[in-house]
Short mmCIF file of C-alpha atoms in Angstrom, two decimals:
data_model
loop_
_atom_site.label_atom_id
_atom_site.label_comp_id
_atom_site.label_asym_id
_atom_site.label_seq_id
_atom_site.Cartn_x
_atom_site.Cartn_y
_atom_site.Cartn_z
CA UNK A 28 187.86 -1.13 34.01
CA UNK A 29 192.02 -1.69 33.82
CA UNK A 30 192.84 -4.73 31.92
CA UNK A 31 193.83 -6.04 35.41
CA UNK A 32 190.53 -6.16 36.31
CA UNK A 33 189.07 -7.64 33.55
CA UNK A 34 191.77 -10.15 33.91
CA UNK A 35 190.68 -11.41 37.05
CA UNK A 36 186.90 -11.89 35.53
CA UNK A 37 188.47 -14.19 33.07
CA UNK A 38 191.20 -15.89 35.53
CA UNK A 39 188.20 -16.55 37.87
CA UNK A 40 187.85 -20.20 35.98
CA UNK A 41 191.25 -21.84 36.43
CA UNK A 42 190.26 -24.70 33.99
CA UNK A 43 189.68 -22.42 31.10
CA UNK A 44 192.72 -20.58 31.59
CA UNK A 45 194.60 -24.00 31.66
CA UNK A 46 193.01 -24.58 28.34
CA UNK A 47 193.09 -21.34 26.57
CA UNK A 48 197.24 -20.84 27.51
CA UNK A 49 197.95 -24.44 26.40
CA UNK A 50 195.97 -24.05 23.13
CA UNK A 51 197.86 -21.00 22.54
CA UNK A 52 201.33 -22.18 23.20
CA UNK A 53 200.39 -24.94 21.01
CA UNK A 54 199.97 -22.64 17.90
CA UNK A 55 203.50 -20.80 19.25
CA UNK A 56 205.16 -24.45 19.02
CA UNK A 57 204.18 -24.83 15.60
CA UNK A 58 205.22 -21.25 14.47
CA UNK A 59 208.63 -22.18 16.22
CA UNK A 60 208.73 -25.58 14.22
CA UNK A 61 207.65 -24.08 11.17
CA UNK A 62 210.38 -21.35 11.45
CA UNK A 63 212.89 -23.49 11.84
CA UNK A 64 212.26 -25.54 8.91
CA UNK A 65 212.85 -22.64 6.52
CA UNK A 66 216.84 -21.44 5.64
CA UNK A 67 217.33 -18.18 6.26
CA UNK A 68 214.47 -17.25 8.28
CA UNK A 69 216.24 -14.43 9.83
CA UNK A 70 217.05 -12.77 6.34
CA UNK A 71 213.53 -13.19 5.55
CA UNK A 72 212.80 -11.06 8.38
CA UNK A 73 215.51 -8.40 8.31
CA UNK A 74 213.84 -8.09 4.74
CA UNK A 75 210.25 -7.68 5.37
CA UNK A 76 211.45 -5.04 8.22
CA UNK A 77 213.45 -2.97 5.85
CA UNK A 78 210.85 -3.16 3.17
CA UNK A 79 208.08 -1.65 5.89
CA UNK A 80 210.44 0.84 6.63
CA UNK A 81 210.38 1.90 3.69
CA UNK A 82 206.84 2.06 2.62
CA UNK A 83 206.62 3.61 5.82
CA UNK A 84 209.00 6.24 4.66
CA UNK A 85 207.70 7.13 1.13
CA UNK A 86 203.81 6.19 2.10
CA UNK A 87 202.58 9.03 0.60
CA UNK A 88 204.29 8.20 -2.83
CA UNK A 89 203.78 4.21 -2.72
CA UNK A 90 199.33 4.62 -1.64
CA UNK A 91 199.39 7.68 -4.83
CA UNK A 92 200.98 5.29 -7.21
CA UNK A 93 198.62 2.87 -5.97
CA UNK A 94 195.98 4.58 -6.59
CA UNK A 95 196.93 5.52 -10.26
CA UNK A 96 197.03 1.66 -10.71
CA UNK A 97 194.13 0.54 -9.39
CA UNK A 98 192.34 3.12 -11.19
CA UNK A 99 193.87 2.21 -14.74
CA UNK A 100 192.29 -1.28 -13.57
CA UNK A 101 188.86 0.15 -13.14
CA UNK A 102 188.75 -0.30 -9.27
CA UNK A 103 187.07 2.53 -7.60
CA UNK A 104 188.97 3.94 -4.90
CA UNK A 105 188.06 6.03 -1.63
CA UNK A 106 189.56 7.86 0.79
CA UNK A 107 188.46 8.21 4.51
CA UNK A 108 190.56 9.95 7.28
CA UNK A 109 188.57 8.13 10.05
CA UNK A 110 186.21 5.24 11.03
CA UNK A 111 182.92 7.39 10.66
CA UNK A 112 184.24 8.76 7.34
CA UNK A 113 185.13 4.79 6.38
CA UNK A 114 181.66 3.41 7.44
CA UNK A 115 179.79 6.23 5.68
CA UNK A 116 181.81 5.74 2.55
CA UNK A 117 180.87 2.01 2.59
CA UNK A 118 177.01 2.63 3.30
CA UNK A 119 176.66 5.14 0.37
CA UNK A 120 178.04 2.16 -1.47
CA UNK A 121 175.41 0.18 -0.59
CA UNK A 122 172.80 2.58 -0.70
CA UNK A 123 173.87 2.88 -4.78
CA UNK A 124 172.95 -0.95 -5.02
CA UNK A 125 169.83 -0.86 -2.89
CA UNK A 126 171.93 -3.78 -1.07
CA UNK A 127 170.40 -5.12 2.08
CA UNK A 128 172.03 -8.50 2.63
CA UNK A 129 176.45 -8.31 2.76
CA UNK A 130 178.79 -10.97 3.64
CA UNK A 131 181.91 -10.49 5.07
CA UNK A 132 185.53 -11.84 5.21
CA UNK A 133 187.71 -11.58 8.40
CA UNK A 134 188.78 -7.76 8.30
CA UNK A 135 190.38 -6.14 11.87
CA UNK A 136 189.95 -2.52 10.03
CA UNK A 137 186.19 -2.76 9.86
CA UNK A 138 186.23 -4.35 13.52
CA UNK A 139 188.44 -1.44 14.28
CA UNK A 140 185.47 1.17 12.64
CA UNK A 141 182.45 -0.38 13.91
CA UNK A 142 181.34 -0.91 10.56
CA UNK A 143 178.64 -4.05 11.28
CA UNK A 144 176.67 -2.18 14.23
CA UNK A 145 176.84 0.79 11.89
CA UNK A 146 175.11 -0.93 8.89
CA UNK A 147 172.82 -2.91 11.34
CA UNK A 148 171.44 0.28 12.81
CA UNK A 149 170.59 1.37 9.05
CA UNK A 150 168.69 -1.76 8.43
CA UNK A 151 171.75 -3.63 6.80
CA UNK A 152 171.96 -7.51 7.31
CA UNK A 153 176.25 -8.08 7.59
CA UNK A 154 177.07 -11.60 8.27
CA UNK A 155 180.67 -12.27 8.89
CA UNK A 156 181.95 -15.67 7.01
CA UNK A 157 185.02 -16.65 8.62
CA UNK A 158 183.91 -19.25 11.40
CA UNK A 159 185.65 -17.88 14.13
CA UNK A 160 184.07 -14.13 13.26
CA UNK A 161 180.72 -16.36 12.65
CA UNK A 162 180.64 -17.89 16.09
CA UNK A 163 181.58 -14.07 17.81
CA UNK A 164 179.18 -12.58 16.01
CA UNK A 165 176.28 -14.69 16.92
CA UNK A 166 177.43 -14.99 20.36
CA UNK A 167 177.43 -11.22 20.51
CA UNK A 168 180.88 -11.04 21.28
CA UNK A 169 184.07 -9.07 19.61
CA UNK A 170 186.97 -11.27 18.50
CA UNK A 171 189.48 -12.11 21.28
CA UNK A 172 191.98 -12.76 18.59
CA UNK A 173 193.22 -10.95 15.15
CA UNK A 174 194.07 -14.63 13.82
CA UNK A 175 191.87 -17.23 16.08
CA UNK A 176 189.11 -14.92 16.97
CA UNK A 177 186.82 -17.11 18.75
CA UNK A 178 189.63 -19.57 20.92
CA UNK A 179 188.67 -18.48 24.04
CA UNK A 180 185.51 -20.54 23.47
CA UNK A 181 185.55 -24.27 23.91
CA UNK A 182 183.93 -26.40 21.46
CA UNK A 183 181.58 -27.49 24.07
CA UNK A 184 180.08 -23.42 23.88
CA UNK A 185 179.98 -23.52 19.93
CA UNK A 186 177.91 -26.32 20.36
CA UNK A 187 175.69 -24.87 22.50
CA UNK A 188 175.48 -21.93 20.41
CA UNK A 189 174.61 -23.19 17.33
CA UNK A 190 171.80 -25.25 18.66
CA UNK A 191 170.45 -21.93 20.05
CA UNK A 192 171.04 -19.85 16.87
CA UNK A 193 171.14 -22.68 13.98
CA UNK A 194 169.44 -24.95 15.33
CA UNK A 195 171.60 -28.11 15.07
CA UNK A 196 171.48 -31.22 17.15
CA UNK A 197 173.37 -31.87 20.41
CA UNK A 198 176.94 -32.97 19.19
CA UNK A 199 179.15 -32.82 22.20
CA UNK A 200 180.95 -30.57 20.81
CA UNK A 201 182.32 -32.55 17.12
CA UNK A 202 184.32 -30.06 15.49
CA UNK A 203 183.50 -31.73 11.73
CA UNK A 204 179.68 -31.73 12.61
CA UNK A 205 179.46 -28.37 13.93
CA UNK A 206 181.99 -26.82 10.71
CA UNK A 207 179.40 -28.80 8.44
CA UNK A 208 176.23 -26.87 10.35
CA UNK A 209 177.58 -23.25 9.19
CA UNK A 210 179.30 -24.06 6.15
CA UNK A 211 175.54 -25.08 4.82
CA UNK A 212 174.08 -21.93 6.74
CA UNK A 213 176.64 -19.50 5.61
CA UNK A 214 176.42 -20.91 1.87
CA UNK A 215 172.70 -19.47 1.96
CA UNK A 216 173.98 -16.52 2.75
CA UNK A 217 176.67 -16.13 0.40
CA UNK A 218 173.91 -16.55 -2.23
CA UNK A 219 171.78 -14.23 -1.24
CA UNK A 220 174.32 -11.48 -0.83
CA UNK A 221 174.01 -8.19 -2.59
CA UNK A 222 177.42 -7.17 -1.60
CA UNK A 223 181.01 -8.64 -0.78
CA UNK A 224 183.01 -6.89 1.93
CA UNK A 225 186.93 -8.22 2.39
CA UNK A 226 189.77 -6.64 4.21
CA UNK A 227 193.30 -6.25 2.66
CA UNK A 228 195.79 -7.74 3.72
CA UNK A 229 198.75 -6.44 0.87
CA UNK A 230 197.62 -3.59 -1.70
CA UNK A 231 201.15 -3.73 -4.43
CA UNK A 232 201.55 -0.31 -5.27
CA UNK A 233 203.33 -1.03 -8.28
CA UNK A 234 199.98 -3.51 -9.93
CA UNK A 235 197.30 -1.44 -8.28
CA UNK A 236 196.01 -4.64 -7.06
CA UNK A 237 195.98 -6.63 -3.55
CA UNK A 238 195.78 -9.84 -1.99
CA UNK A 239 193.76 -11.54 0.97
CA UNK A 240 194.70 -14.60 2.73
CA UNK A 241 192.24 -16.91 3.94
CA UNK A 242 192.02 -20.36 4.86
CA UNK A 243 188.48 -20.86 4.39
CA UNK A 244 187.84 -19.45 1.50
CA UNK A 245 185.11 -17.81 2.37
CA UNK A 246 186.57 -14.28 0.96
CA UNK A 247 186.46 -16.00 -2.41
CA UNK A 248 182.98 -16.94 -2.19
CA UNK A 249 181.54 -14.01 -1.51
CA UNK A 250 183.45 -11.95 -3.97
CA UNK A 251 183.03 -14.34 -6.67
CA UNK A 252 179.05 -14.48 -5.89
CA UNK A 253 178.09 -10.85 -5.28
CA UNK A 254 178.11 -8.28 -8.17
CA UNK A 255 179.80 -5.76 -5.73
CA UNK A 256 183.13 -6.09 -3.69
CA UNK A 257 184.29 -3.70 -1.48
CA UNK A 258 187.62 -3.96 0.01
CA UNK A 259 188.77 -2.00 2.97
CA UNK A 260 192.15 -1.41 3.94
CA UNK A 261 194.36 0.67 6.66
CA UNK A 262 197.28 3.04 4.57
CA UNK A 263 200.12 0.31 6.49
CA UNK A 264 199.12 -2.15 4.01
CA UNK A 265 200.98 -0.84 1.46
CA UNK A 266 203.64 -2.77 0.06
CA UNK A 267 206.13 -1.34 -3.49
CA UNK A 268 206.08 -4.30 -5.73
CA UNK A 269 204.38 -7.33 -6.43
CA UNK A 270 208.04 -9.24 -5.66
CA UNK A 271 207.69 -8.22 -2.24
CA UNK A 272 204.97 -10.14 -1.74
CA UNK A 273 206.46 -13.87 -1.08
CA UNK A 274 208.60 -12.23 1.26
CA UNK A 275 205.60 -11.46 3.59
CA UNK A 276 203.25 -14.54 2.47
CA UNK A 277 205.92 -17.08 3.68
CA UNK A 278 206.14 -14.95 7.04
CA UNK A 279 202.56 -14.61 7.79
CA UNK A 280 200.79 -18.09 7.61
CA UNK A 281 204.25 -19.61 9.42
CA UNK A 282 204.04 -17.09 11.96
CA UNK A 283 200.24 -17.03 12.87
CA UNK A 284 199.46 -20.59 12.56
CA UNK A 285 202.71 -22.42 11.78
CA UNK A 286 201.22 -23.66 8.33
CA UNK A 287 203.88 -22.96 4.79
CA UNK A 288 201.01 -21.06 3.40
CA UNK A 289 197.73 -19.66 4.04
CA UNK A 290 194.75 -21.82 2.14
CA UNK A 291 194.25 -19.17 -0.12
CA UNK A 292 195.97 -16.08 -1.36
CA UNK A 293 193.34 -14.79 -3.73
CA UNK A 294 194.65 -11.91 -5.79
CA UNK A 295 191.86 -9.03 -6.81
CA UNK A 296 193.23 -6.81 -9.77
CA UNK A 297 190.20 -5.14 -11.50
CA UNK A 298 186.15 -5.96 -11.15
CA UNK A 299 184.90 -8.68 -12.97
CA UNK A 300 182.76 -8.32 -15.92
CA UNK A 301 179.36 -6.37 -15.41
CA UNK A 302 180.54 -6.07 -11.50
CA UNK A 303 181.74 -3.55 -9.16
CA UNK A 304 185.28 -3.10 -7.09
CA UNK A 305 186.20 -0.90 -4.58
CA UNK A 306 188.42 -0.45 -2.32
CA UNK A 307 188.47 2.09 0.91
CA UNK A 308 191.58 3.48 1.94
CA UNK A 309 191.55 4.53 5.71
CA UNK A 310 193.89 6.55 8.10
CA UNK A 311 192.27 6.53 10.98
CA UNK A 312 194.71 7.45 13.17
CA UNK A 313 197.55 5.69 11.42
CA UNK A 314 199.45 9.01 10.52
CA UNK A 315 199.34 10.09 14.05
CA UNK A 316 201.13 7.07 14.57
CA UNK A 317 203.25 7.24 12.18
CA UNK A 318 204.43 10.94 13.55
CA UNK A 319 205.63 9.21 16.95
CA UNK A 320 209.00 8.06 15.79
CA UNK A 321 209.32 5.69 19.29
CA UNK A 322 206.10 3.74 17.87
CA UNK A 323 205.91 4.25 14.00
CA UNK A 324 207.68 0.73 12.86
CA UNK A 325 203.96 -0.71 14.99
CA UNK A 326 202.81 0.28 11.79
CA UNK A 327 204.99 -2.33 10.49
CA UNK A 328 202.52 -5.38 11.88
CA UNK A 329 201.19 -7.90 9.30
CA UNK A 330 198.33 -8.88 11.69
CA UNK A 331 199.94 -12.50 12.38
CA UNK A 332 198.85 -12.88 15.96
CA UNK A 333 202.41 -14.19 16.83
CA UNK A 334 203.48 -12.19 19.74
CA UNK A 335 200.16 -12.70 21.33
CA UNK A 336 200.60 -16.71 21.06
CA UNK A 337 203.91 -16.05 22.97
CA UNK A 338 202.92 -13.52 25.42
CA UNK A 339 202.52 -14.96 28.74
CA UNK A 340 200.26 -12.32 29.97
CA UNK A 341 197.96 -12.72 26.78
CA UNK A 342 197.65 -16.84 26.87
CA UNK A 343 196.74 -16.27 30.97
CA UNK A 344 194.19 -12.98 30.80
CA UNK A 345 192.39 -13.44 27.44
CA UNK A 346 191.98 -11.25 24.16
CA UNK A 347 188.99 -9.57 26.09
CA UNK A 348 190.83 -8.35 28.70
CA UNK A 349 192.19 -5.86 26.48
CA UNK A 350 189.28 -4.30 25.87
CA UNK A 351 190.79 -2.78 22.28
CA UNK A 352 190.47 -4.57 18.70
CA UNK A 353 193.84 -5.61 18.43
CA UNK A 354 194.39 -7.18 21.75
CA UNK A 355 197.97 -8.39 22.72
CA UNK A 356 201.29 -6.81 22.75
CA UNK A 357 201.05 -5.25 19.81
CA UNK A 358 197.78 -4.14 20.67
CA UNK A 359 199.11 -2.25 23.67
CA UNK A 360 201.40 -0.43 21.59
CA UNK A 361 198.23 0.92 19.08
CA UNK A 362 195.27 1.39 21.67
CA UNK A 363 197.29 4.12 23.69
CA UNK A 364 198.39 6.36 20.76
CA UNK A 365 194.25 6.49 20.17
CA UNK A 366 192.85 6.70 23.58
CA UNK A 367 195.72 7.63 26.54
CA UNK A 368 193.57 7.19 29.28
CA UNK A 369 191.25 4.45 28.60
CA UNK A 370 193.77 2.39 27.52
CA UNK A 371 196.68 3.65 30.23
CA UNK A 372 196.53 0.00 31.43
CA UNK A 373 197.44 -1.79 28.72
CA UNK A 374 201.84 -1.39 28.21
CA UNK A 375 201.75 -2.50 31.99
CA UNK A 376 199.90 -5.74 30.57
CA UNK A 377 203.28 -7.01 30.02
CA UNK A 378 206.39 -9.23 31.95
CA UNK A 379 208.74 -7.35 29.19
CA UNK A 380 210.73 -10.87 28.62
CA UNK A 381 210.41 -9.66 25.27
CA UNK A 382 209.45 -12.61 23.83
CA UNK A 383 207.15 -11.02 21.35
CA UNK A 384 209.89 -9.30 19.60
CA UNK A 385 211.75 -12.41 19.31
CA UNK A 386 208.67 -13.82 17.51
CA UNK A 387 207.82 -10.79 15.40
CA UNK A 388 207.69 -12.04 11.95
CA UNK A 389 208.43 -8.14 10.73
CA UNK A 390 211.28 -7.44 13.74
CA UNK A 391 208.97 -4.53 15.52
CA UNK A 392 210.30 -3.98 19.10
CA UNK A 393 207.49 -4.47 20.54
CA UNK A 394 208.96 -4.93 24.50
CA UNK A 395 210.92 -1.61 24.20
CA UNK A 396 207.99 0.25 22.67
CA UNK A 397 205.71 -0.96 25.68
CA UNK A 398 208.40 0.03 28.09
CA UNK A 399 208.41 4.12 26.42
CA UNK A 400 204.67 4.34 26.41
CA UNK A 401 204.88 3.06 30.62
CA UNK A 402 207.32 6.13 30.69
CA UNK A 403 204.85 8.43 28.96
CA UNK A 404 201.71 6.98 31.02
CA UNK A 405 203.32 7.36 34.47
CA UNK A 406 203.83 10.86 33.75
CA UNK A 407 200.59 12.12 31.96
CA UNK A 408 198.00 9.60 33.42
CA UNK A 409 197.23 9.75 36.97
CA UNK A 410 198.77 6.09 38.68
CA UNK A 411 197.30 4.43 41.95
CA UNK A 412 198.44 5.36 45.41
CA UNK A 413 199.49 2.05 46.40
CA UNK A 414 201.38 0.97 43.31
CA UNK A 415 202.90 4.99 43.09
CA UNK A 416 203.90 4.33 47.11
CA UNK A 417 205.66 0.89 46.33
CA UNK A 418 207.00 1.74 43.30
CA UNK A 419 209.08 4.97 45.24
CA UNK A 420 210.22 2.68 47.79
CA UNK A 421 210.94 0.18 45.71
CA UNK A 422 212.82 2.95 44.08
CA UNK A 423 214.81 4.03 47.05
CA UNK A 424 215.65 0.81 48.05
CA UNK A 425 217.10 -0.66 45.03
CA UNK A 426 219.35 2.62 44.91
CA UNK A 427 220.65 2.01 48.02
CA UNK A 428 223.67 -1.12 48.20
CA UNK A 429 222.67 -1.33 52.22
CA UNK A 430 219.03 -1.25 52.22
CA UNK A 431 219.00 -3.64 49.07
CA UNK A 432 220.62 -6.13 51.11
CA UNK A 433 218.81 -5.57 54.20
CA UNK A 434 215.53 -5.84 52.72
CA UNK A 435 216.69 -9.09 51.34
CA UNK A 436 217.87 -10.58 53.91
CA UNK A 437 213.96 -10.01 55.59
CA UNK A 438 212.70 -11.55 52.73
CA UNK A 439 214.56 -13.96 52.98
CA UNK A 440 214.10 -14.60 56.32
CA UNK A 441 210.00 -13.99 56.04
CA UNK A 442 209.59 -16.51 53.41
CA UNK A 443 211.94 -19.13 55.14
CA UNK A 444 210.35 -18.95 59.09
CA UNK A 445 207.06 -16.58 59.01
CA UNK A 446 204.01 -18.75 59.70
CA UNK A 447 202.68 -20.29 55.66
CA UNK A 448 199.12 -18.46 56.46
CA UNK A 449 201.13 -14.53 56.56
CA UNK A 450 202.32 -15.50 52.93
CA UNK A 451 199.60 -16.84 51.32
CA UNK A 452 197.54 -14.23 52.55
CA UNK A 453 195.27 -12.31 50.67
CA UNK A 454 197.88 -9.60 50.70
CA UNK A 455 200.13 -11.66 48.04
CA UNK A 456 198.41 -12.46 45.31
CA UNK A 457 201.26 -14.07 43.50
CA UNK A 458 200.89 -16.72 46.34
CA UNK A 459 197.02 -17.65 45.52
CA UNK A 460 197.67 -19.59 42.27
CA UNK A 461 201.29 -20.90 43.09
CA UNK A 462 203.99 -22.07 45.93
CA UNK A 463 207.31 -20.24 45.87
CA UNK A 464 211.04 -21.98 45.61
CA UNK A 465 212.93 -23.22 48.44
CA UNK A 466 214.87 -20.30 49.90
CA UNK A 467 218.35 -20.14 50.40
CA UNK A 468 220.42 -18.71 53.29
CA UNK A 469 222.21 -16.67 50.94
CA UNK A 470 221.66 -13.79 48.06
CA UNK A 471 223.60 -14.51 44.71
CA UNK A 472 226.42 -11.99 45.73
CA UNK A 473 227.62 -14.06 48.82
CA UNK A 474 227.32 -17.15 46.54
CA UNK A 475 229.33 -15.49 43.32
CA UNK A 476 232.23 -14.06 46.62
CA UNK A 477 232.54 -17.67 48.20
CA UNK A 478 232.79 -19.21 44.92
CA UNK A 479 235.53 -16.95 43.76
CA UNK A 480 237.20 -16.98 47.36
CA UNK A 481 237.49 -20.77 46.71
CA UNK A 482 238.75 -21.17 43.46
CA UNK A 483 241.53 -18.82 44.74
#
């Protein structure tokens, strides 16, 4: 099913829309506040972009010295070239520690693998911690967003669900009520965990340590409580030195939620005493990417959810219309470098305003990228009849001076006289959820000629 179509499921309840592209823009207000209160936002930017361009440059160099480090610091470190290799890796893990119950943090890499149906199906309990993940997972859902994975459910549904899965009274939907429920439910579990797993969101090269953001603190917990920790991170995360780092903490929490800082930036450097760290590198696909120099600075995304809090399309079709683990914009620039076909649908998911890469906290181009995978799709990926028939007239008309301006002039004329029920037909589907301007007589050339012609 094209994202189109999945689109429509979702756009079939207008009020929920409303909601879930106000809520949205909300968060994209506050990132835009939140920028502007810092001096020299831009530099901060040009700076993070230049230091992912070169990590992405010298990867090879920065995850080896890395690796040295974290090994001096008694972390044990793995390697896995894709998600089965990752999610086998992890399982041996547990296997080691006979561990049957794990916790987990908020981490898109082990969404991206598969890893909790994985361990499930080998009689692993994983309960994710973060309450967004929490309320996806037990509604049997994937998240709809990398930062705010469960806002395309009202609280009205989280009530519901937790009285089905936890439950708790009838609350109407009270936010403090409902966070209360699962933070004494997931405390139970945090206790009875064998093992920690936690994404990555830096690994410092230069310390052979890394840092994850939270603003729960539920990573904490379970590392802290478990006497295992596994940490799983994509090769991107990668970043030289340890001074690098405020560069990208000040960008991400401003950009993904408009708060100064995340909650917590807990810093791992070496297992505590009489426990276990270790930390899973993973490719996956990420070198491929890398390869495609059009596309290798997506590698530059720090997983702040900005662009999709902008994107009009995004805020008006929902994360699961996506159908890929990174949803979005910059999600449509990552799922088609995996899977051409099943994701061919995605880069036209997109008005190209280019909002997105006005928003990018790292300066990716994310608009232009979109536009050079549509240029690769239409050519290797079979297109529609009807759009390939309109898009070759469309074609031949705007190439044309005379046609242009005949075929405006209909239009014109069509939207101006032709009876209301021929435009608002089923045919136009741009006409079902809104009413188009007045029209004017004339096109903006005969306006810009008379307007010169009088000044003269």
């Amino acid at each position: 099913m094209s994202h189109s179509e999945k689109a429509a499921i979702f756009n079939k309840n207008e009020a929920k829309v409303n909601w879930h592209d106000k809520a949205l823009w909300y968060v994209r207000e506050k990132r835009d506040n939140a920028a502007h209160g810092v001096k020299g936002w831009e530099y901060l930017r040009d700076t993070a972009s230049k230091i992912k361009g070169n990590v992405l440059s010298n990867l090879d160099n920065y995850l080896e010295e890395f690796e040295a480090n974290a090994l001096k610091n008694g972390i044990k470190v793995h390697w896995a070239s894709d998600a089965e290799e990752h999610n086998s890796i992890v399982h041996k893990i547990l296997e080691a520690h006979n561990a049957k119950k794990v916790v987990k943090s908020k981490s898109m890499l082990t969404e991206e693998c598969h890893l909790n149906p994985y361990l499930n199906d080998r009689g692993i309990e994983v309960v994710d911690t973060d309450l967004g993940e929490y309320i996806v997972q037990i509604a049997k859902e994937t998240p709809s967003h990398i930062v705010l994975p469960a806002i395309h459910k009202t609280k009205e549904e989280v009530d519901e669900l937790f009285q089905e899965h936890l439950g708790t009274k009838p609350s109407n939907g009270n936010p403090e009520y409902l966070t209360n429920e699962a933070r004494k439910h997931l405390r139970n579990k945090f206790l009875q965990a064998d093992v920690a797993i936690t994404g990555v969101n830096f690994a410092i090269a230069d310390t052979g340590g890394f840092v994850v953001v939270t603003n729960e603190g539920n990573a904490d917990m379970g590392a802290h409580l478990a006497p295992v920790h596994i940490a799983c991170m994509g090769i991107e995360k990668i970043i030289p030195k340890e001074e690098h780092l405020g560069v990208f903490l000040r960008l991400l929490a401003r950009s993904a939620t408009g708060q100064p800082i995340t909650t917590y930036s807990s810093h791992f450097n070496k297992p505590a005493e009489g426990k276990e760290l270790h930390i899973v590198i993973v490719d996956n696909g990420r070198t491929e990417q890398l390869s495609r120099e059009d596309f290798r600075s997506s590698l530059h995304c720090i997983r702040c959810g900005a662009c999709m809090n902008t994107c009009p399309i995004y805020r008006r079709s929902g994360g699961h219309s996506y159908d890929a683990t990174i949803p979005g914009p910059i999600g449509s620039i990552l799922s088609p470098g995996k899977d051409l076909t099943k994701h061919s649908s995605l880069p036209f998911a997109s008005t190209l305003c280019g909002s997105c890469s006005n928003v990018c906290p790292v300066k990716i181009n994310i608009h232009e990228q979109l536009y050079k995978w549509r240029q690769i799709i239409v050519k290797e990926e079979p297109q529609p009849f009807v759009k390939k028939s309109i898009l070759k007239i469309a074609g031949k008309v705007l190439e044309n001076r005379r046609l242009y301006n005949f075929a405006g002039k209909s239009a014109r004329f069509m939207l101006k006289y032709a009876p209301k029920f021929m435009i608002y037909s089923k045919l136009n589907a741009w006409g079902n959820a809104r009413d188009l301007p007045e029209v004017k007589n004339t096109n903006f050339d005969d306006w810009y000629k008379a307007k010169r012609k009088n000044k003269k």
